[in-house]
Amino acid sequence: MVATAQQVTTRIGEPNAVAMGFFFVFIAITLGITWWAARRTRTTEHYYAAGRTIGPRQNGFALAGDYMSAASFLGIAGLVSTTGFDGLIYSTGWLVGWPVVLFLIAEPLRNLGKYTFADVVAARLRQAPVRTAAAAGTLATVSLYLIAQMVGAGSLVRLMFGISYEAAIVIVGVVMIAYVLFGGMIATTWVQIVKAVLLLSGALILAFLVLWRFGMNPAALFAAAAERYGPSVLAPGRLVSKPLDAVSLGLALMFGTAGLPHILMRFYTVPDAKSARRSVFYATGLIGAFYLLTFVLGFGAMVLVGSEAIKAVEPGGNMAAPLLAELIGGTPFLGFIAAVAFATILAVVAGLTLSGAAALSHDLWVSVVRKDQATADEQLRVARIATVGLGILGVLLGITFKGQNVAFMVGLAFAIAASANFPALVLSISWRGYTTAGAVTSMVVGTAGALILIYLSPTVQIDILKHDTAWFPLRNPALVTMPLSFLAGIVVSLLARRPEEAAGFDRLQTRAHLGTDPS
C-alpha cells in the first residue's frame, strides 16, 4: 500500500529535550577529540596537515565528511522536496566532480604542494603575486561556502532549541572556532570522520523507513509524488528552466570540486600520492552512496510531509529532512537527525575555516609579507589569529543571509572555485608556457568575474534585493567565468612569455608524477 501525505504537526520550533541531549553528547565527544588533538598539535605541519599521518581509508572518510555538507543533507533534500527532479542536479553535479579530482588533481597536488593549492600553482612561478591572487580566490570561495553552512546551522539550532537565529549562529561560531583553534587538522579530520559515519547512518535509516512505507519500491514513491504534484515534479524545469542555466550550474558543480580549497587541503594529510588516490576512491564510494539516498529523502519529504508544510516551517526548505524524520520516527528520531545535521555543519565549517586560515597565514603572511622568514611559532600564532577572524566573518555572513537555501548558495561557491582556482591549477601542472602574469590574471579574472556576475544575477538582484530584473541572465556564472579564466591565463601567458619560468616545467612534471626531483 502506497503512503499518502497527511496533515503534519511538528514540534520543530519548540525546545526539544531529546535533540538537546544528542547535541550535547556530540559536542562533548568532539571537544574530547579536540582536547586529544591539541596535545599533538605542536607544529605548523600538525596544524595544517595532521603531520601527514592520516591513512587513505581514514582520509577517504574525512574527505566524504568534509564534502557532504549542510547543503547536501539539508539543502538537497529541501530542493528536491520543493522543486522535484531539478533538485537532483546538485546531487549528480557534486558527485561527477570526483573523477576530475582523481585523474587530474590528487597525485600532482600531493607531490607538489605542502599546505595549500597555491603551493602547486607557485611551484615554478613568482611566489608573491601568485600566492596573493590564490589567497583571494580561496577566501572568496570559503566565505560564500561559509554562508551556506552557517545559514543551515542557524536554522537548525534555532528550530531545535527554540532560541533566536542570531544566537544560534553565534553558538555555532564559538564551537567551530574552538575545534580549529586548538585541534587544527588532527581534530578537524577526526570530527569529519565521526560526522561521515553519523551522516551516512542517519540518512540510510531515514531512507529505509521512507521506502518501507512504499513497499521498498522507489518507483512507488516517485509515482506518489507525481500523483500529488503532477508529472512535472519528475521532469526538469521547475528550478532550472533555462538550458544555459542547467549547463552553467553543472559546470560549476563538476569542476568546482577540483578547486575547493578545503577539499584540496585534505590531500596533504596523507603520506604519499598513492594514499591520495586511494583516499579519492574511498570518498567517491561513500559520497555516491549518500547522494543516492538524497533522492529518497527529498521525494519522501515531498510526499509524506508536503512542500507547503516544509516551506511554512523554513522558507528555504532546509528543514525537509528533520521534518521527515519527525513524521516517521517521532521526537527521538528528530533529535538524532538534528544532531547528525549539526555534526555535518560543524565538521564542514571547521574544514573551511582551516583552509581560509592557511591561505591567510601560509600564503599571505609567511610567503608574501615575511618572505619565508617567519618562525614556526609565528606561523602557528598567525594561523590561529586568522581562524578567529574567519569564525567571526562566518557568524556575520550567516546572519546577513538568513533564509537562503543552502544548496543554492553552495552552488555559487562552486562557481568561484571552478573559475578562480581550477583553471590556474590545471594550467600550472600541464602547460609549459604558463607564466606568473597568466596565473595571476586567470585567478583575478575568475574570482572578480564570478563575484561581479553573481551580484548582477537574478540570485542577488531579484531574490535578495527584490528588483524586477537582473543585469546578468544566468543564476550561476560558471558557463561564462570558467572559460574566461582559462582564456585570460592562456592569452596573457602567450603575450608575456617567460623562458626562465618555462625552464622549470620538466622538473615539476617529474616531481608531480613520481614524487621526486630528477637526478
Coordinates of C-alpha atoms in Angstrom, one line a residue:
M1 CA 0.0 0.0 0.0
V2 CA 1.4 3.4 -1.0
A3 CA 1.7 6.0 1.7
T4 CA -0.1 9.3 1.3
A5 CA 0.6 12.8 2.5
Q6 CA -1.0 13.7 5.8
Q7 CA -1.6 16.8 8.0
V8 CA 1.7 17.5 9.6
T9 CA 2.0 18.7 13.2
T10 CA 5.6 19.4 14.2
R11 CA 7.5 20.3 17.4
I12 CA 10.2 21.9 15.3
G13 CA 10.4 25.5 16.7
E14 CA 9.9 24.3 20.3
P15 CA 12.7 23.4 22.7
N16 CA 13.4 19.7 22.1
A17 CA 15.0 17.9 25.1
V18 CA 15.9 14.8 23.0
A19 CA 17.6 16.9 20.4
M20 CA 19.5 18.9 23.0
G21 CA 20.7 15.7 24.5
F22 CA 22.1 14.4 21.2
F23 CA 23.6 17.9 20.5
F24 CA 25.4 17.9 23.9
V25 CA 26.6 14.3 23.5
F26 CA 28.1 15.1 20.1
I27 CA 29.7 18.3 21.3
A28 CA 31.2 16.5 24.3
I29 CA 32.7 13.8 22.0
T30 CA 34.1 16.3 19.5
L31 CA 35.5 18.5 22.2
G32 CA 37.2 15.4 23.7
I33 CA 38.7 14.8 20.2
T34 CA 39.8 18.4 20.1
W35 CA 41.5 18.1 23.6
W36 CA 43.2 14.9 22.4
A37 CA 44.3 16.6 19.2
A38 CA 45.5 19.8 20.9
R39 CA 48.1 17.8 22.8
R40 CA 49.5 16.5 19.5
T41 CA 49.3 19.8 17.6
R42 CA 52.7 21.4 18.1
T43 CA 53.9 22.4 14.6
T44 CA 52.5 24.0 11.5
E45 CA 52.6 20.7 9.8
H46 CA 50.4 19.2 12.5
Y47 CA 48.1 22.2 12.4
Y48 CA 47.6 22.3 8.6
A49 CA 48.2 18.7 7.6
A50 CA 47.9 16.5 10.7
G51 CA 51.6 15.6 10.4
R52 CA 50.8 13.8 7.1
T53 CA 49.9 10.7 9.2
I54 CA 46.3 10.1 8.1
G55 CA 45.8 6.8 6.3
P56 CA 43.9 6.6 2.9
R57 CA 40.8 5.0 4.4
Q58 CA 40.6 7.5 7.2
N59 CA 41.2 10.3 4.8
G60 CA 38.5 9.0 2.4
F61 CA 36.0 9.1 5.3
A62 CA 37.3 12.6 6.2
L63 CA 37.0 13.8 2.6
A64 CA 33.5 12.5 2.5
G65 CA 32.7 14.2 5.8
D66 CA 34.2 17.4 4.5
Y67 CA 32.2 17.2 1.2
M68 CA 28.8 16.0 2.5
S69 CA 27.9 19.4 3.9
A70 CA 24.7 21.0 5.2
A71 CA 24.0 21.8 1.5
S72 CA 23.9 18.0 0.8
F73 CA 21.8 16.9 3.7
L74 CA 19.6 19.8 4.4
G75 CA 19.7 21.7 1.1
I76 CA 19.3 19.0 -1.5
A77 CA 16.6 17.3 0.5
G78 CA 14.9 20.7 0.7
L79 CA 15.3 21.5 -3.0
V80 CA 14.0 18.1 -4.1
S81 CA 11.1 18.3 -1.8
T82 CA 10.0 21.7 -3.1
T83 CA 11.1 21.5 -6.8
G84 CA 11.3 17.8 -7.6
F85 CA 13.6 16.5 -10.3
D86 CA 15.6 19.7 -10.7
G87 CA 16.9 19.4 -7.1
L88 CA 18.8 16.3 -8.2
I89 CA 21.1 18.3 -10.5
Y90 CA 23.0 19.2 -7.3
S91 CA 23.4 15.6 -6.3
T92 CA 24.7 14.4 -9.6
G93 CA 26.8 17.5 -10.2
W94 CA 28.6 17.2 -6.9
L95 CA 29.3 13.5 -7.4
V96 CA 30.7 13.6 -11.0
G97 CA 33.3 16.1 -10.0
W98 CA 35.3 13.4 -8.2
P99 CA 36.7 11.6 -11.3
V100 CA 38.2 15.0 -12.2
V101 CA 39.9 15.1 -8.8
L102 CA 41.1 11.6 -9.1
F103 CA 42.6 11.7 -12.6
L104 CA 43.8 15.3 -12.8
I105 CA 44.4 16.7 -9.3
A106 CA 45.1 14.2 -6.5
E107 CA 48.6 12.9 -7.4
P108 CA 50.2 16.1 -8.6
L109 CA 48.7 18.1 -5.7
R110 CA 50.1 15.7 -3.1
N111 CA 53.6 15.6 -4.7
L112 CA 54.0 19.3 -5.4
G113 CA 52.3 21.0 -2.5
K114 CA 52.8 21.5 1.2
Y115 CA 49.7 23.1 2.8
T116 CA 47.6 24.9 0.1
F117 CA 46.8 24.6 -3.6
A118 CA 48.8 27.8 -4.1
D119 CA 51.9 25.8 -3.4
V120 CA 51.3 24.0 -6.6
V121 CA 50.5 27.0 -8.8
A122 CA 53.5 28.9 -7.4
A123 CA 55.9 25.9 -7.7
R124 CA 57.9 27.3 -10.7
L125 CA 56.4 30.9 -10.8
R126 CA 57.0 34.0 -8.7
Q127 CA 55.7 33.5 -5.2
A128 CA 54.2 36.8 -4.1
P129 CA 51.8 37.7 -6.9
V130 CA 50.6 34.1 -7.4
R131 CA 50.0 33.5 -3.7
T132 CA 48.2 36.8 -3.3
A133 CA 45.8 36.0 -6.2
A134 CA 45.3 32.4 -5.0
A135 CA 44.5 33.6 -1.5
A136 CA 41.9 36.0 -2.8
G137 CA 40.2 33.1 -4.7
T138 CA 40.4 30.9 -1.7
L139 CA 38.9 33.4 0.7
A140 CA 36.1 34.3 -1.8
T141 CA 35.2 30.6 -2.1
V142 CA 35.5 29.9 1.6
S143 CA 33.4 33.0 2.5
L144 CA 30.5 32.0 0.2
Y145 CA 30.6 28.4 1.3
L146 CA 30.6 29.5 4.9
I147 CA 27.3 31.4 4.3
A148 CA 25.5 28.2 3.4
Q149 CA 26.8 26.2 6.3
M150 CA 26.1 29.0 8.9
V151 CA 22.6 29.6 7.5
G152 CA 21.9 25.9 7.8
A153 CA 23.3 25.8 11.3
G154 CA 21.4 28.8 12.4
S155 CA 18.1 27.5 11.1
L156 CA 18.7 24.1 12.7
V157 CA 19.7 25.2 16.1
R158 CA 17.0 27.9 16.3
L159 CA 14.3 25.4 15.5
M160 CA 15.6 22.7 17.8
F161 CA 16.4 24.8 20.8
G162 CA 13.7 27.5 20.4
I163 CA 16.3 30.3 20.5
S164 CA 16.8 33.2 18.1
Y165 CA 18.5 32.6 14.8
E166 CA 21.3 35.1 15.6
A167 CA 22.0 33.4 19.0
A168 CA 22.2 30.1 17.2
I169 CA 24.7 31.4 14.7
V170 CA 26.9 32.7 17.5
I171 CA 26.9 29.4 19.3
V172 CA 27.9 27.5 16.2
G173 CA 30.7 30.0 15.5
V174 CA 32.1 29.7 19.0
V175 CA 32.1 25.8 18.9
M176 CA 33.7 25.8 15.4
I177 CA 36.4 28.2 16.4
A178 CA 37.3 26.0 19.4
Y179 CA 37.7 22.9 17.2
V180 CA 40.1 24.6 14.7
L181 CA 41.9 27.0 17.1
F182 CA 43.1 24.2 19.5
G183 CA 43.0 21.0 17.5
G184 CA 43.9 22.0 14.0
M185 CA 43.8 19.5 11.2
I186 CA 44.1 16.5 13.5
A187 CA 40.9 17.4 15.4
T188 CA 39.1 18.5 12.1
T189 CA 39.9 15.2 10.5
W190 CA 38.5 13.0 13.3
V191 CA 35.5 15.2 13.7
Q192 CA 34.9 14.8 9.9
I193 CA 35.2 11.0 10.2
V194 CA 32.7 10.8 13.1
K195 CA 30.4 13.1 11.2
A196 CA 30.6 11.0 8.0
V197 CA 29.7 7.8 9.9
L198 CA 26.8 9.5 11.6
L199 CA 25.5 11.2 8.5
L200 CA 25.6 8.0 6.4
S201 CA 23.9 6.0 9.2
G202 CA 21.2 8.6 9.7
A203 CA 20.5 9.0 6.0
L204 CA 20.4 5.3 5.5
I205 CA 18.0 4.7 8.4
L206 CA 15.7 7.6 7.3
A207 CA 15.7 6.4 3.6
F208 CA 14.9 2.8 4.7
L209 CA 12.0 4.0 6.8
V210 CA 10.7 6.1 3.9
L211 CA 10.9 3.2 1.4
W212 CA 9.3 0.9 4.0
R213 CA 6.1 2.9 3.6
F214 CA 6.2 2.4 -0.1
G215 CA 6.8 -1.4 -0.1
M216 CA 10.6 -0.8 -0.6
N217 CA 9.8 0.3 -4.1
P218 CA 11.4 3.7 -5.1
A219 CA 9.1 3.8 -8.2
A220 CA 6.1 3.8 -6.0
L221 CA 7.5 6.8 -4.1
F222 CA 8.1 8.7 -7.4
A223 CA 4.6 7.8 -8.6
A224 CA 3.1 9.2 -5.4
A225 CA 5.0 12.4 -5.9
A226 CA 3.7 12.7 -9.5
E227 CA 0.1 11.9 -8.4
R228 CA 0.1 14.7 -5.7
Y229 CA 2.1 17.4 -7.5
G230 CA 1.7 16.5 -11.2
P231 CA 4.1 14.8 -13.6
S232 CA 6.2 17.9 -13.8
V233 CA 7.9 17.1 -10.5
L234 CA 9.7 14.2 -12.3
A235 CA 10.8 16.4 -15.2
P236 CA 13.3 19.3 -15.4
G237 CA 12.2 22.9 -15.5
R238 CA 10.8 23.8 -12.1
L239 CA 14.1 25.1 -10.6
V240 CA 16.3 25.5 -13.6
S241 CA 14.0 26.5 -16.5
K242 CA 16.7 27.6 -19.0
P243 CA 19.1 25.1 -20.6
L244 CA 22.0 27.5 -20.2
D245 CA 21.3 27.8 -16.5
A246 CA 21.4 24.0 -16.2
V247 CA 24.7 23.8 -18.2
S248 CA 26.3 26.6 -16.1
L249 CA 25.3 25.0 -12.8
G250 CA 26.6 21.6 -14.0
L251 CA 30.0 23.1 -14.9
A252 CA 30.2 24.8 -11.5
L253 CA 29.4 21.7 -9.6
M254 CA 31.6 19.4 -11.6
F255 CA 34.8 21.4 -11.9
G256 CA 34.3 23.4 -8.7
T257 CA 35.0 20.2 -6.7
A258 CA 38.6 20.2 -8.0
G259 CA 39.0 23.9 -6.9
L260 CA 37.6 23.8 -3.4
P261 CA 40.4 24.8 -1.0
H262 CA 39.2 22.8 2.0
I263 CA 39.0 19.6 -0.2
L264 CA 42.4 20.1 -1.9
M265 CA 44.0 20.7 1.5
R266 CA 43.0 17.2 2.6
F267 CA 45.4 15.6 0.2
Y268 CA 48.4 16.9 2.2
T269 CA 47.3 14.9 5.3
V270 CA 48.3 11.6 3.7
P271 CA 51.9 10.3 3.5
D272 CA 52.2 9.9 -0.3
A273 CA 50.4 10.2 -3.7
K274 CA 49.2 6.6 -3.7
S275 CA 47.4 7.3 -0.5
A276 CA 45.9 10.4 -2.0
R277 CA 44.5 8.4 -4.9
R278 CA 43.1 5.7 -2.6
S279 CA 41.5 8.4 -0.5
V280 CA 39.6 9.7 -3.5
F281 CA 38.4 6.1 -4.3
Y282 CA 37.0 5.6 -0.8
A283 CA 35.5 9.1 -0.7
T284 CA 33.8 8.7 -4.1
G285 CA 32.1 5.5 -3.0
L286 CA 30.8 7.0 0.3
I287 CA 29.6 10.2 -1.4
G288 CA 27.9 8.3 -4.2
A289 CA 26.0 6.2 -1.8
F290 CA 24.9 9.2 0.2
Y291 CA 23.7 11.1 -2.8
L292 CA 21.6 8.2 -3.9
L293 CA 19.9 8.4 -0.5
T294 CA 19.1 12.1 -1.0
F295 CA 16.8 11.2 -3.9
V296 CA 14.7 9.2 -1.5
L297 CA 14.8 11.7 1.3
G298 CA 13.8 14.6 -1.0
F299 CA 10.9 12.8 -2.6
G300 CA 9.9 11.2 0.7
A301 CA 9.6 14.6 2.3
M302 CA 7.6 15.9 -0.7
V303 CA 5.1 13.1 -0.5
L304 CA 4.8 12.5 3.3
V305 CA 5.4 16.0 4.7
G306 CA 4.3 18.2 1.7
S307 CA 6.1 21.0 0.1
E308 CA 3.7 23.6 1.6
A309 CA 4.4 22.4 5.1
I310 CA 8.1 22.4 4.6
K311 CA 8.2 26.0 3.3
A312 CA 5.9 27.0 6.2
V313 CA 8.5 25.9 8.7
E314 CA 11.5 27.4 6.9
P315 CA 11.2 29.4 3.6
G316 CA 14.4 27.9 2.1
G317 CA 13.2 24.3 2.5
N318 CA 16.2 23.4 4.6
M319 CA 14.2 21.6 7.3
A320 CA 12.7 19.0 5.0
A321 CA 14.9 16.1 6.3
P322 CA 14.3 16.9 10.0
L323 CA 10.5 17.2 9.3
L324 CA 10.6 13.9 7.6
A325 CA 12.4 12.3 10.5
E326 CA 9.9 13.7 13.0
L327 CA 7.0 12.4 10.9
I328 CA 8.4 8.9 10.6
G329 CA 10.2 8.4 13.9
G330 CA 8.8 10.9 16.3
T331 CA 10.7 13.3 18.5
P332 CA 13.5 10.9 19.4
F333 CA 14.4 10.3 15.8
L334 CA 14.0 14.1 15.0
G335 CA 16.6 14.7 17.8
F336 CA 19.0 12.2 16.3
I337 CA 18.7 13.6 12.8
A338 CA 19.0 17.1 14.0
A339 CA 22.2 16.2 15.9
V340 CA 23.6 14.5 12.7
A341 CA 22.8 17.6 10.7
F342 CA 24.6 19.7 13.3
A343 CA 27.6 17.4 13.2
T344 CA 27.6 17.8 9.4
I345 CA 27.7 21.6 9.6
L346 CA 30.4 21.8 12.3
A347 CA 32.7 19.5 10.5
V348 CA 32.5 21.3 7.2
V349 CA 32.7 24.7 8.8
A350 CA 35.9 23.6 10.6
G351 CA 37.5 22.4 7.3
L352 CA 36.5 25.7 5.6
T353 CA 37.9 27.8 8.4
L354 CA 41.2 25.9 8.4
S355 CA 41.7 26.3 4.7
G356 CA 40.9 30.0 4.9
A357 CA 43.4 30.3 7.8
A358 CA 46.0 28.5 5.8
A359 CA 45.6 31.0 2.9
L360 CA 45.9 34.0 5.2
S361 CA 48.8 32.7 7.2
H362 CA 50.8 30.4 4.9
D363 CA 50.2 32.1 1.6
L364 CA 49.9 35.7 2.5
W365 CA 51.7 36.2 5.8
V366 CA 54.6 33.7 5.6
S367 CA 55.2 33.7 1.9
V368 CA 54.3 37.3 0.9
V369 CA 54.7 39.5 3.9
R370 CA 57.6 37.7 5.7
K371 CA 59.1 36.2 2.5
D372 CA 59.5 32.7 4.1
Q373 CA 61.4 34.1 7.1
A374 CA 58.7 33.5 9.7
T375 CA 59.5 31.2 12.6
A376 CA 57.3 28.1 13.3
D377 CA 55.8 29.7 16.4
E378 CA 54.9 32.8 14.4
Q379 CA 53.3 30.8 11.7
L380 CA 51.1 28.9 14.2
R381 CA 50.2 32.1 16.0
V382 CA 49.1 33.9 12.8
A383 CA 47.1 30.8 11.7
R384 CA 45.2 30.9 15.0
I385 CA 44.5 34.6 14.7
A386 CA 43.2 34.0 11.2
T387 CA 41.0 31.3 12.5
V388 CA 39.3 33.6 14.9
G389 CA 38.9 36.2 12.3
L390 CA 37.3 33.8 9.8
G391 CA 35.0 32.5 12.6
I392 CA 33.7 36.0 13.2
L393 CA 33.3 36.6 9.5
G394 CA 31.2 33.3 9.3
V395 CA 28.9 34.5 12.0
L396 CA 28.3 37.9 10.3
L397 CA 27.7 36.3 6.9
G398 CA 25.3 33.7 8.4
I399 CA 23.2 36.5 10.0
T400 CA 23.2 38.6 6.8
F401 CA 22.0 35.8 4.5
K402 CA 19.2 34.4 6.8
G403 CA 16.6 32.4 4.9
Q404 CA 18.5 31.4 1.7
N405 CA 18.5 27.8 0.6
V406 CA 21.9 26.4 1.5
A407 CA 22.4 24.1 -1.5
F408 CA 21.8 27.0 -3.9
M409 CA 24.4 29.2 -2.0
V410 CA 27.0 26.4 -2.2
G411 CA 26.4 26.2 -5.9
L412 CA 27.7 29.8 -6.2
A413 CA 30.7 29.0 -4.1
F414 CA 31.5 26.1 -6.5
A415 CA 31.3 28.7 -9.4
I416 CA 34.0 30.7 -7.8
A417 CA 36.2 27.6 -7.2
A418 CA 35.7 26.5 -10.8
S419 CA 36.5 29.9 -12.2
A420 CA 39.3 31.1 -9.9
N421 CA 41.2 28.0 -8.7
F422 CA 40.6 25.1 -11.1
P423 CA 41.9 26.8 -14.3
A424 CA 45.1 28.0 -12.6
L425 CA 45.7 24.6 -11.0
V426 CA 45.3 22.7 -14.3
L427 CA 47.3 25.1 -16.4
S428 CA 50.2 25.2 -13.9
I429 CA 50.7 21.4 -13.9
S430 CA 50.0 20.8 -17.6
W431 CA 51.4 23.7 -19.7
R432 CA 55.0 24.6 -20.1
G433 CA 54.2 28.1 -21.3
Y434 CA 52.2 29.2 -18.2
T435 CA 53.6 32.3 -16.7
T436 CA 53.2 34.3 -13.5
A437 CA 51.3 37.0 -15.3
G438 CA 49.0 34.4 -16.8
A439 CA 48.3 32.7 -13.5
V440 CA 47.6 36.0 -11.7
T441 CA 45.3 37.2 -14.5
S442 CA 43.5 33.9 -14.6
M443 CA 42.8 33.8 -10.9
V444 CA 41.8 37.5 -10.7
V445 CA 39.5 37.3 -13.7
G446 CA 37.9 34.1 -12.3
T447 CA 37.4 35.5 -8.8
A448 CA 36.3 39.0 -9.7
G449 CA 34.3 37.9 -12.7
A450 CA 32.4 35.3 -10.7
L451 CA 31.7 37.7 -7.8
I452 CA 30.5 40.5 -10.1
L453 CA 28.3 38.3 -12.2
I454 CA 26.8 36.7 -9.0
Y455 CA 25.9 40.2 -7.8
L456 CA 24.4 41.1 -11.2
S457 CA 22.5 37.7 -11.4
P458 CA 18.8 37.0 -10.6
T459 CA 20.1 35.3 -7.4
V460 CA 21.0 38.7 -5.9
Q461 CA 19.2 41.2 -7.9
I462 CA 15.7 39.5 -7.9
D463 CA 15.8 37.0 -5.0
I464 CA 17.6 39.1 -2.4
L465 CA 17.4 42.8 -3.5
K466 CA 13.8 42.3 -4.9
H467 CA 14.5 44.1 -8.1
D468 CA 12.2 43.3 -11.1
T469 CA 15.1 42.3 -13.5
A470 CA 18.8 41.4 -13.3
W471 CA 21.7 42.6 -15.4
F472 CA 23.1 39.1 -16.0
P473 CA 20.6 36.4 -17.0
L474 CA 22.2 33.3 -15.6
R475 CA 21.8 32.3 -12.0
N476 CA 25.2 30.6 -11.9
P477 CA 28.0 32.4 -13.8
A478 CA 30.4 29.4 -14.3
L479 CA 29.5 29.0 -18.0
V480 CA 31.0 32.4 -18.6
T481 CA 33.6 32.8 -15.9
M482 CA 35.4 29.5 -16.1
P483 CA 36.2 29.6 -19.9
L484 CA 37.1 33.3 -19.4
S485 CA 39.6 32.4 -16.7
F486 CA 41.2 29.7 -18.9
L487 CA 41.3 32.2 -21.9
A488 CA 42.8 35.0 -19.8
G489 CA 45.5 32.8 -18.4
I490 CA 46.5 31.4 -21.9
V491 CA 46.4 34.7 -23.7
V492 CA 48.4 36.6 -21.1
S493 CA 51.0 33.8 -20.9
L494 CA 51.4 33.9 -24.7
L495 CA 51.8 37.7 -24.7
A496 CA 54.2 37.7 -21.8
R497 CA 56.4 34.7 -22.4
R498 CA 59.0 33.9 -19.6
P499 CA 61.6 31.3 -20.8
E500 CA 63.1 31.2 -17.3
E501 CA 59.7 30.1 -15.8
A502 CA 59.2 27.5 -18.6
A503 CA 62.6 26.1 -17.8
G504 CA 61.4 24.5 -14.6
F505 CA 58.5 22.7 -16.2
D506 CA 60.3 19.4 -16.8
R507 CA 61.5 19.2 -13.2
L508 CA 57.9 20.0 -12.0
Q509 CA 56.4 17.3 -14.2
T510 CA 58.8 14.6 -12.9
R511 CA 58.1 15.6 -9.3
A512 CA 54.3 15.8 -9.9
H513 CA 54.1 12.2 -11.2
L514 CA 57.0 10.5 -9.4
G515 CA 57.1 12.4 -6.2
T516 CA 60.9 13.1 -6.5
D517 CA 63.1 15.5 -8.4
P518 CA 65.0 14.3 -11.4
S519 CA 68.5 13.1 -10.6

